[in-house]
Structures are given as structure tokens and as C-alpha cells.
């Protein structure tokens, strides 16, 4: 299957700072990328859909000014958590969709806000 | 929106036995149904998928069946091995995105 990378794999930051997470599709071009959040022992919660060259579409209840998404190219999307607080601590996972529906996930980023 | 229900939430099987996970979806317009395996601390891995114009698909020990009329699809794992222990998610593609089931924790007992 196709490979999606995510960086960093884990990060610890202080409350009030911002953190950027990168998601790359390594061997295919992804016109659409997705960002998910996952709490322990729960399913994947879609935060936003990111299309290359256009503004991200956020799911209901997700603060777009807090979770900034940029899809700068067909292989790169970034998620920036601004002014992070302890309640933002979570496992963040990106995915990239091929032109034929298949969606491949990155390895995830564990964010801890202290 | 699309609603996907997944059962059971936990499944314990003896090594070598079969495991079956079932999912139902609500919107008949859904046309693509992937299954993912997620190991602890990792991202989900696509293990098999099926499109709405196909009733069954098999890949070695894994198979998926789809009943469009009843709006349900199932994952079958035969000859289970300890490395099959993980959380499995079903999903349905609708409105340009995937809707996920709640997940099934599969434990294969040696």
C-alpha cells in the first residue's frame, strides 16, 4: 500500500505555545488529506478535510482558528495547534486519499501539553 | 450523515479459529467500504476494502462481504494468529469522507 509519513511522532509543549505537525504522502499525490483526533480506546474523530490549494473544511465543533490546516502541495499538509492547552493533548493522525477512494493513514503524532 | 455501527466491541478467539466482525451503515449512497487494523500507538492500516459493485473480496486469510440490500458488511479472518490481535475499524465512504465504526478489539489467545 501507499505510504504516509507524519512528523513528529510525539511532541511535548508548554501551555500557550503552538505546535506544527506535518503529513506527507511519500509515493502518491493526494488531492485530499484528512486530519483526525483519537482519544484512548475510541474511534477516529474527523477534524477537517484538506484539499490542495484551497481552504480546509472543518467538522462541526472544531475551532478553525485553533487548528490551522495548510495543504500546500499534493504531498504535504500541516496541522498547527495554536495556543495549546492541556485539553488539546491527544493522538493526532493524518490520512491521504488516492484518486480511487483508498485512504492511507500516517503513524500518528502524540501531543502532550503541559 | 452516514452512521456506521460495528459489532462486537471485543472479540476473543483461540489461535487458529476464525473471527467475524459485522458493520451496518445507514445511507444507501455509500459506495466504498474499507477495513483498518490499528495496533497500539500506531496509525490505522488499510487491510482490505470493497466497493459497492462487488459482493465479496478475499486476500489470503482475510475476506470481506457486502450486502447492499441489508446495508451491512463483514470482515472475516480465518486461521487467526497472535499477530492478528489489534483493534479493527470498519468504515463507509459517503459525502467525500469516511465514517468509522466504533472499533472491535480482537484478542487471539495462544
Coordinates of C-alpha atoms in Angstrom, one line a residue:
Chain A
X1 CA 0.0 0.0 0.0
X2 CA 0.9 3.7 -0.2
X3 CA 3.0 5.3 2.5
X4 CA 2.1 8.4 4.5
X5 CA 4.5 9.8 6.9
X6 CA 3.9 12.1 9.9
X7 CA 6.3 14.2 11.8
X8 CA 6.9 14.5 14.7
X9 CA 5.8 11.1 16.1
X10 CA 5.5 12.7 19.6
X11 CA 5.8 16.2 21.0
X12 CA 5.6 17.8 24.4
X13 CA 4.9 21.5 24.6
X14 CA 4.1 24.1 27.2
X15 CA 0.6 25.5 27.5
X16 CA 0.2 28.6 25.4
X17 CA 2.7 27.6 22.7
X18 CA 2.0 26.4 19.2
X19 CA 2.9 23.1 17.6
X20 CA 3.0 22.1 13.9
X21 CA 2.5 18.6 12.7
X22 CA 3.5 17.6 9.1
X23 CA 1.8 14.9 7.0
X24 CA 3.3 13.7 3.7
X25 CA 2.2 11.2 1.1
X26 CA 5.5 9.7 0.1
X27 CA 4.7 7.7 -3.1
X28 CA 1.5 9.2 -4.4
X29 CA -0.2 12.6 -4.9
X30 CA -3.1 13.3 -2.6
X31 CA -5.5 15.8 -3.7
X32 CA -7.3 15.4 -0.4
X33 CA -5.9 14.9 3.1
X34 CA -7.7 14.5 6.4
X35 CA -6.9 15.2 10.0
X36 CA -8.2 13.1 12.8
X37 CA -8.1 13.1 16.5
X38 CA -8.3 9.9 18.6
X39 CA -8.9 9.6 22.3
X40 CA -7.8 6.4 24.2
X41 CA -10.0 3.4 23.3
X42 CA -12.1 5.4 20.9
X43 CA -12.7 5.7 17.2
X44 CA -11.3 8.2 14.9
X45 CA -12.8 11.7 15.0
X46 CA -12.6 13.7 11.8
X47 CA -11.4 17.2 12.4
X48 CA -11.0 18.6 8.9
X49 CA -10.7 17.8 5.3
X50 CA -7.9 19.5 3.4
X51 CA -7.8 19.9 -0.4
X52 CA -4.7 21.1 -2.1
X53 CA -4.7 24.8 -2.8
X54 CA -7.9 25.6 -1.0
X55 CA -9.1 26.3 2.5
X56 CA -9.7 23.3 4.8
X57 CA -13.3 22.2 5.6
X58 CA -13.7 21.8 9.4
X59 CA -16.2 19.5 11.1
X60 CA -18.8 20.9 13.4
X61 CA -17.3 21.8 16.7
X62 CA -13.7 22.0 15.6
X63 CA -12.2 25.5 16.1
X64 CA -10.6 26.5 12.8
X65 CA -8.6 29.3 14.4
X66 CA -7.2 26.9 16.9
X67 CA -6.4 24.1 14.5
X68 CA -4.8 25.7 11.4
X69 CA -4.5 23.5 8.4
X70 CA -2.5 24.2 5.3
X71 CA -2.4 21.9 2.3
X72 CA 0.5 23.5 0.4
X73 CA 1.1 20.8 -2.2
X74 CA -0.2 17.4 -3.4
X75 CA 2.1 15.6 -1.0
X76 CA 2.1 17.9 2.1
X77 CA -0.4 19.0 4.7
X78 CA 0.3 20.6 8.0
X79 CA -1.8 21.0 11.2
X80 CA -0.8 23.7 13.6
X81 CA -2.3 23.6 17.1
X82 CA -2.2 27.2 18.2
X83 CA -2.1 28.4 21.9
X84 CA -2.2 24.8 23.0
X85 CA -3.8 23.8 26.3
X86 CA -3.7 20.5 28.2
X87 CA -7.1 19.6 26.8
X88 CA -5.5 19.6 23.4
X89 CA -3.4 16.6 24.4
X90 CA -4.3 13.8 22.2
X91 CA -3.2 11.4 19.3
X92 CA -3.5 13.2 16.0
X93 CA -3.5 11.2 12.8
X94 CA -3.5 12.4 9.2
X95 CA -4.5 10.5 6.1
X96 CA -4.2 10.9 2.4
X97 CA -6.7 9.8 -0.2
X98 CA -5.9 8.4 -3.6
X99 CA -8.0 9.2 -6.7
X100 CA -9.7 5.8 -6.3
X101 CA -11.0 6.2 -2.7
X102 CA -8.3 4.4 -0.9
X103 CA -7.3 6.4 2.2
X104 CA -3.9 5.7 3.9
X105 CA -3.1 6.9 7.4
X106 CA 0.1 8.2 8.9
X107 CA 1.6 6.7 12.0
X108 CA 0.1 9.5 14.2
X109 CA 1.5 12.2 16.5
X110 CA 1.2 12.0 20.2
X111 CA 0.8 15.6 21.6
X112 CA 1.2 16.3 25.3
X113 CA 0.6 19.8 26.5
X114 CA 2.0 20.6 30.0
Chain B
X1 CA -24.8 12.0 7.7
X2 CA -23.6 8.4 7.5
X3 CA -23.9 6.3 10.6
X4 CA -21.8 3.1 10.9
X5 CA -22.4 0.6 13.7
X6 CA -19.9 -2.1 14.5
X7 CA -20.2 -5.3 16.5
X8 CA -18.9 -6.8 18.6
X9 CA -16.8 -4.3 20.6
X10 CA -14.5 -7.0 21.8
X11 CA -13.7 -10.4 20.4
X12 CA -11.5 -13.1 21.9
X13 CA -10.7 -16.2 19.8
X14 CA -8.4 -19.2 20.1
X15 CA -5.4 -19.2 17.8
X16 CA -6.4 -20.9 14.6
X17 CA -10.1 -20.2 14.9
X18 CA -12.0 -17.6 12.7
X19 CA -13.0 -14.1 13.7
X20 CA -16.0 -12.2 12.3
X21 CA -16.8 -8.5 12.7
X22 CA -20.0 -7.0 11.4
X23 CA -20.9 -3.5 10.4
X24 CA -24.1 -1.8 9.3
X25 CA -24.4 1.6 7.5
X26 CA -27.3 3.9 7.2
X27 CA -27.0 5.7 3.8
X28 CA -27.6 3.6 0.7
X29 CA -25.4 6.1 -1.3
X30 CA -22.2 4.9 0.4
X31 CA -20.2 3.1 -2.2
X32 CA -16.8 2.2 -0.7
X33 CA -16.1 0.2 2.5
X34 CA -12.6 -0.2 3.8
X35 CA -11.4 -2.1 6.9
X36 CA -8.5 -0.9 9.0
X37 CA -6.3 -2.6 11.6
X38 CA -4.8 -0.4 14.3
X39 CA -2.1 -1.6 16.7
X40 CA -1.4 0.2 19.9
X41 CA 0.2 3.6 19.4
X42 CA 0.1 3.4 15.6
X43 CA -2.0 4.7 12.8
X44 CA -4.7 2.6 11.2
X45 CA -3.5 0.3 8.4
X46 CA -5.8 -0.4 5.4
X47 CA -6.1 -4.2 5.2
X48 CA -8.9 -4.8 2.7
X49 CA -11.7 -2.8 1.1
X50 CA -14.7 -3.5 -1.0
X51 CA -16.7 -1.4 -3.5
X52 CA -20.5 -1.3 -3.8
X53 CA -20.5 -3.2 -7.1
X54 CA -18.8 -6.3 -5.5
X55 CA -20.3 -8.8 -3.1
X56 CA -17.2 -10.4 -1.8
X57 CA -13.4 -9.9 -1.8
X58 CA -10.7 -12.1 -0.4
X59 CA -7.0 -11.6 0.3
X60 CA -5.2 -14.6 1.8
X61 CA -6.8 -15.1 5.3
X62 CA -8.9 -12.0 5.2
X63 CA -12.3 -11.6 3.4
X64 CA -14.9 -9.0 3.3
X65 CA -18.6 -9.4 2.3
X66 CA -21.1 -6.8 1.4
X67 CA -24.9 -6.9 1.4
X68 CA -26.1 -3.7 -0.2
X69 CA -29.8 -4.6 0.3
X70 CA -29.4 -5.1 4.0
X71 CA -26.7 -2.3 4.2
X72 CA -24.2 -4.4 6.1
X73 CA -20.7 -5.7 5.5
X74 CA -18.5 -8.1 7.4
X75 CA -14.8 -8.9 7.9
X76 CA -13.7 -12.5 8.2
X77 CA -10.3 -13.5 9.4
X78 CA -9.5 -17.2 9.1
X79 CA -6.8 -19.2 10.9
X80 CA -6.2 -16.4 13.3
X81 CA -2.7 -15.8 14.6
X82 CA -1.4 -13.8 17.6
X83 CA -0.3 -11.0 15.3
X84 CA -3.9 -10.5 14.3
X85 CA -4.5 -9.1 17.8
X86 CA -5.4 -5.4 17.3
X87 CA -8.3 -3.0 17.0
X88 CA -10.2 -3.3 13.8
X89 CA -12.3 -0.4 12.3
X90 CA -14.9 -0.6 9.5
X91 CA -15.8 2.5 7.5
X92 CA -18.2 3.7 4.9
X93 CA -17.4 6.3 2.3
X94 CA -20.1 8.9 1.9
X95 CA -20.2 12.7 1.2
X96 CA -16.4 12.7 0.3
X97 CA -15.3 11.3 3.6
X98 CA -15.1 8.1 5.7
X99 CA -17.4 7.4 8.6
X100 CA -15.9 4.9 11.1
X101 CA -17.4 2.3 13.3
X102 CA -16.5 2.3 17.0
X103 CA -13.9 -0.4 16.6
X104 CA -13.5 -4.1 17.6
X105 CA -10.7 -5.2 19.9
X106 CA -9.6 -8.6 18.8
X107 CA -7.5 -10.8 21.1
X108 CA -6.1 -14.0 19.7
X109 CA -5.3 -16.5 22.5
X110 CA -2.3 -18.7 22.0

